[in-house]
Structures are given as structure tokens and as C-alpha cells.
PDB file of C-alpha atoms in Angstrom:
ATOM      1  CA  UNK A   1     -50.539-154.665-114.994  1.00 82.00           C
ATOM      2  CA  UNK A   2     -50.526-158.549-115.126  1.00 88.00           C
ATOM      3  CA  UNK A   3     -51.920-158.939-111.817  1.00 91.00           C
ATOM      4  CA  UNK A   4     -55.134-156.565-112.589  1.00 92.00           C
ATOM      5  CA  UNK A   5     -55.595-158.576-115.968  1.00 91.00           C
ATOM      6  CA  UNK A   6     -55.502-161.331-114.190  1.00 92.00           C
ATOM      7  CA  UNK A   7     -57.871-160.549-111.298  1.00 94.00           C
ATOM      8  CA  UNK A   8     -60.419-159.243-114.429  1.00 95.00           C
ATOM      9  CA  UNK A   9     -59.619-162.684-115.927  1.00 93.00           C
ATOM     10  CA  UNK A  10     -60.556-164.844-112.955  1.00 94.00           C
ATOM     11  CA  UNK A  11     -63.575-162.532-112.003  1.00 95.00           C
ATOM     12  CA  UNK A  12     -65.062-163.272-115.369  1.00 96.00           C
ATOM     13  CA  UNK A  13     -64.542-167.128-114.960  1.00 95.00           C
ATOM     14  CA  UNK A  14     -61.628-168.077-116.854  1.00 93.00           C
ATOM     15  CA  UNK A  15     -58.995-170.258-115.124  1.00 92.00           C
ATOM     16  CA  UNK A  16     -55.279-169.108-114.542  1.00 91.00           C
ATOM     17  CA  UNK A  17     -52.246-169.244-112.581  1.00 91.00           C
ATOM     18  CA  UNK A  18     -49.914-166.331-111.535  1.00 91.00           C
ATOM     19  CA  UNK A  19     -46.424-167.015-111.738  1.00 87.00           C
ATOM     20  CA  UNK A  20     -43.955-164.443-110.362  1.00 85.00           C
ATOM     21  CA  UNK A  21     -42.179-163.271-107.057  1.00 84.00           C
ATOM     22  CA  UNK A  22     -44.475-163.818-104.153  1.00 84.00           C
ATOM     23  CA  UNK A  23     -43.679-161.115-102.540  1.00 87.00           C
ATOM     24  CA  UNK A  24     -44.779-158.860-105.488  1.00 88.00           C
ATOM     25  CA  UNK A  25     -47.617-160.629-106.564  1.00 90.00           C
ATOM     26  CA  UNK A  26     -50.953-158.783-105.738  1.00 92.00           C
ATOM     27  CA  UNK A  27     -52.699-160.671-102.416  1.00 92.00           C
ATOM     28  CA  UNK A  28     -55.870-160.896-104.657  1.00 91.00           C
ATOM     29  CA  UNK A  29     -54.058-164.053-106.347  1.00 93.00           C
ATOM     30  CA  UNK A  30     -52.680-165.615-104.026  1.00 91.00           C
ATOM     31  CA  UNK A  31     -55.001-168.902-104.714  1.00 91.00           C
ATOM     32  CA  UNK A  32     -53.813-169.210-107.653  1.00 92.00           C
ATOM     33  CA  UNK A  33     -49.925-167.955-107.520  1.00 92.00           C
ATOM     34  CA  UNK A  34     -47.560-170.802-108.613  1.00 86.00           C
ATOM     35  CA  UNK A  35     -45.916-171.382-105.273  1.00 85.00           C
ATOM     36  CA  UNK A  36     -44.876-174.480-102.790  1.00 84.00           C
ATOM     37  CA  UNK A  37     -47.656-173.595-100.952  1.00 87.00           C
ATOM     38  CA  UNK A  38     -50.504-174.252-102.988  1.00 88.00           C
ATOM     39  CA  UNK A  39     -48.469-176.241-104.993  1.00 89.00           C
ATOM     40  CA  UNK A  40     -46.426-178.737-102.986  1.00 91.00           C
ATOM     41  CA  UNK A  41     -44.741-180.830-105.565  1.00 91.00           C
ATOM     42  CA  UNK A  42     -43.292-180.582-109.376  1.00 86.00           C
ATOM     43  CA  UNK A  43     -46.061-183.085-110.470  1.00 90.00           C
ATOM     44  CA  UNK A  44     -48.960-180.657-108.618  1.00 90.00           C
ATOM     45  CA  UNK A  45     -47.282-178.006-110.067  1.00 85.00           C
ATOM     46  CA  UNK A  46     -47.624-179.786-114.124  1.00 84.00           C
ATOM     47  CA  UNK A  47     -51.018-180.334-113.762  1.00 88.00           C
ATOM     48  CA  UNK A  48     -51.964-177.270-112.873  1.00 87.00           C
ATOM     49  CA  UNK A  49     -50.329-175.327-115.477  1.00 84.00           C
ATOM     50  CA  UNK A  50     -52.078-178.118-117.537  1.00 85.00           C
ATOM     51  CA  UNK A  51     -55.219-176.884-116.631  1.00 84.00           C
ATOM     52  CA  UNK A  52     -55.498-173.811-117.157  1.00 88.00           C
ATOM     53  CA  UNK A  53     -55.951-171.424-119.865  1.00 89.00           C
ATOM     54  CA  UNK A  54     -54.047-168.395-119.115  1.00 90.00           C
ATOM     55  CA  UNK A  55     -50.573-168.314-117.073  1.00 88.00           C
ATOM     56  CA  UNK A  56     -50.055-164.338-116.319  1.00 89.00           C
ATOM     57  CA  UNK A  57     -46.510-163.878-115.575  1.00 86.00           C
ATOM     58  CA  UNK A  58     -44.238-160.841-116.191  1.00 83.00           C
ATOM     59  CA  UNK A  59     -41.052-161.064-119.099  1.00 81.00           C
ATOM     60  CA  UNK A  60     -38.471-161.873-116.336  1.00 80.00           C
ATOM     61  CA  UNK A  61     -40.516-164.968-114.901  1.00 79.00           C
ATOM     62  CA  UNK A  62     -41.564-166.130-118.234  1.00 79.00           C
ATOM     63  CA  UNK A  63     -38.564-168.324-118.495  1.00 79.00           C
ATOM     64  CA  UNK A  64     -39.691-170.339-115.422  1.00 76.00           C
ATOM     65  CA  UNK A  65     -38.145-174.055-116.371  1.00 78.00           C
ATOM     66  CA  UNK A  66     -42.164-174.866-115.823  1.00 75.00           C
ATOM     67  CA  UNK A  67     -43.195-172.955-118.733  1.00 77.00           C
ATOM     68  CA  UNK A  68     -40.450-174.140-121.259  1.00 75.00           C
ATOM     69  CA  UNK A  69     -41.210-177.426-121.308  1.00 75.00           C
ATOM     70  CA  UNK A  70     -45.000-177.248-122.016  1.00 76.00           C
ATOM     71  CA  UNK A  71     -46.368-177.209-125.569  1.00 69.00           C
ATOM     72  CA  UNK A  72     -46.581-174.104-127.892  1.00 77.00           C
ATOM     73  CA  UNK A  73     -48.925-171.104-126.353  1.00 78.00           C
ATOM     74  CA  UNK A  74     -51.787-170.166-128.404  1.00 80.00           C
ATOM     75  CA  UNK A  75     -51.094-166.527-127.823  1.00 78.00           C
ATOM     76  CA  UNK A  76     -48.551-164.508-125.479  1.00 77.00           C
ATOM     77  CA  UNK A  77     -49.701-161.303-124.527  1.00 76.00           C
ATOM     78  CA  UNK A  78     -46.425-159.008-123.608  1.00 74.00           C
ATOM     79  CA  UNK A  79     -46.827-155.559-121.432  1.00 69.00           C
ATOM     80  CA  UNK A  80     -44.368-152.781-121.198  1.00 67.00           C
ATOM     81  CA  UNK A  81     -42.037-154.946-123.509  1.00 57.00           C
ATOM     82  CA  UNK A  82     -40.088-151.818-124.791  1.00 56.00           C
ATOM     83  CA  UNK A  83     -38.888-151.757-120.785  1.00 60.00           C
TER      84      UNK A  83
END
């Protein structure tokens, strides 16, 4: 589900960054999944969640050491959280 709000996201213009296992991320976001490939170091890595407006990531990534050191989100949209 995150990765098809996501692709909806980006197709209507609004920046983001996937965050997740590679391997089950969908191969539409691959530009923009958080990994060492598009994003070689930790400081490449801070701006880019800097920039952004949403960071789609499923309950068991969302504790990425990343993530808990930016500021407070505006809004944090959960799916399936009764999983």
C-alpha cells in the first residue's frame, strides 16, 4: 500500500523518499528509495530527507535512526496498523 501511495504521490508532483527493504520496495521507486546507491553518504542521505515532503515507509522501517533524529512530522499517515 505505501509504495502505490507513493507512486500516486510522485506522479502528481510532490517530492518523497521511500524508505524500506530494497528488495521489497516496488521497482517504480527505485529513484527515490533511501539506499547507498542513490544515496552514498549519511550527509546525502540528511539532505534528502530534508527535502522532501513525504517519507513513505512501512511501521517496521519507521524507526530508521534517519527518521528519529529529524524534527516533529506534520502528519503520519499509518496503514494496516491493527497488523
Amino acid at each position: 500500500a505505501v509504495d502505490n501511495l507513493m507512486a500516486k504521490l510522485l506522479e502528481a508532483g510532490v517530492s518523497g523518499l521511500r524508505l524500506g527493504n530494497a528488495d521489497r520496495i516496488d521497482r517504480r521507486l527505485g529513484h527515490v528509495s533511501l539506499n547507498s546507491e542513490n544515496f552514498p553518504t549519511t550527509q546525502s542521505i540528511r539532505e534528502a530527507l530534508q527535502g522532501v515532503s513525504v517519507i513513505g515507509t512501512t511501521c517496521l522501517s519507521a524507526n530508521h535512526s534517519m527518521i528519529s533524529t529529524m524534527a516533529p512530522f506534520d502528519y503520519c499517515i499509518i496503514d494496516e496498523a491493527s497488523q
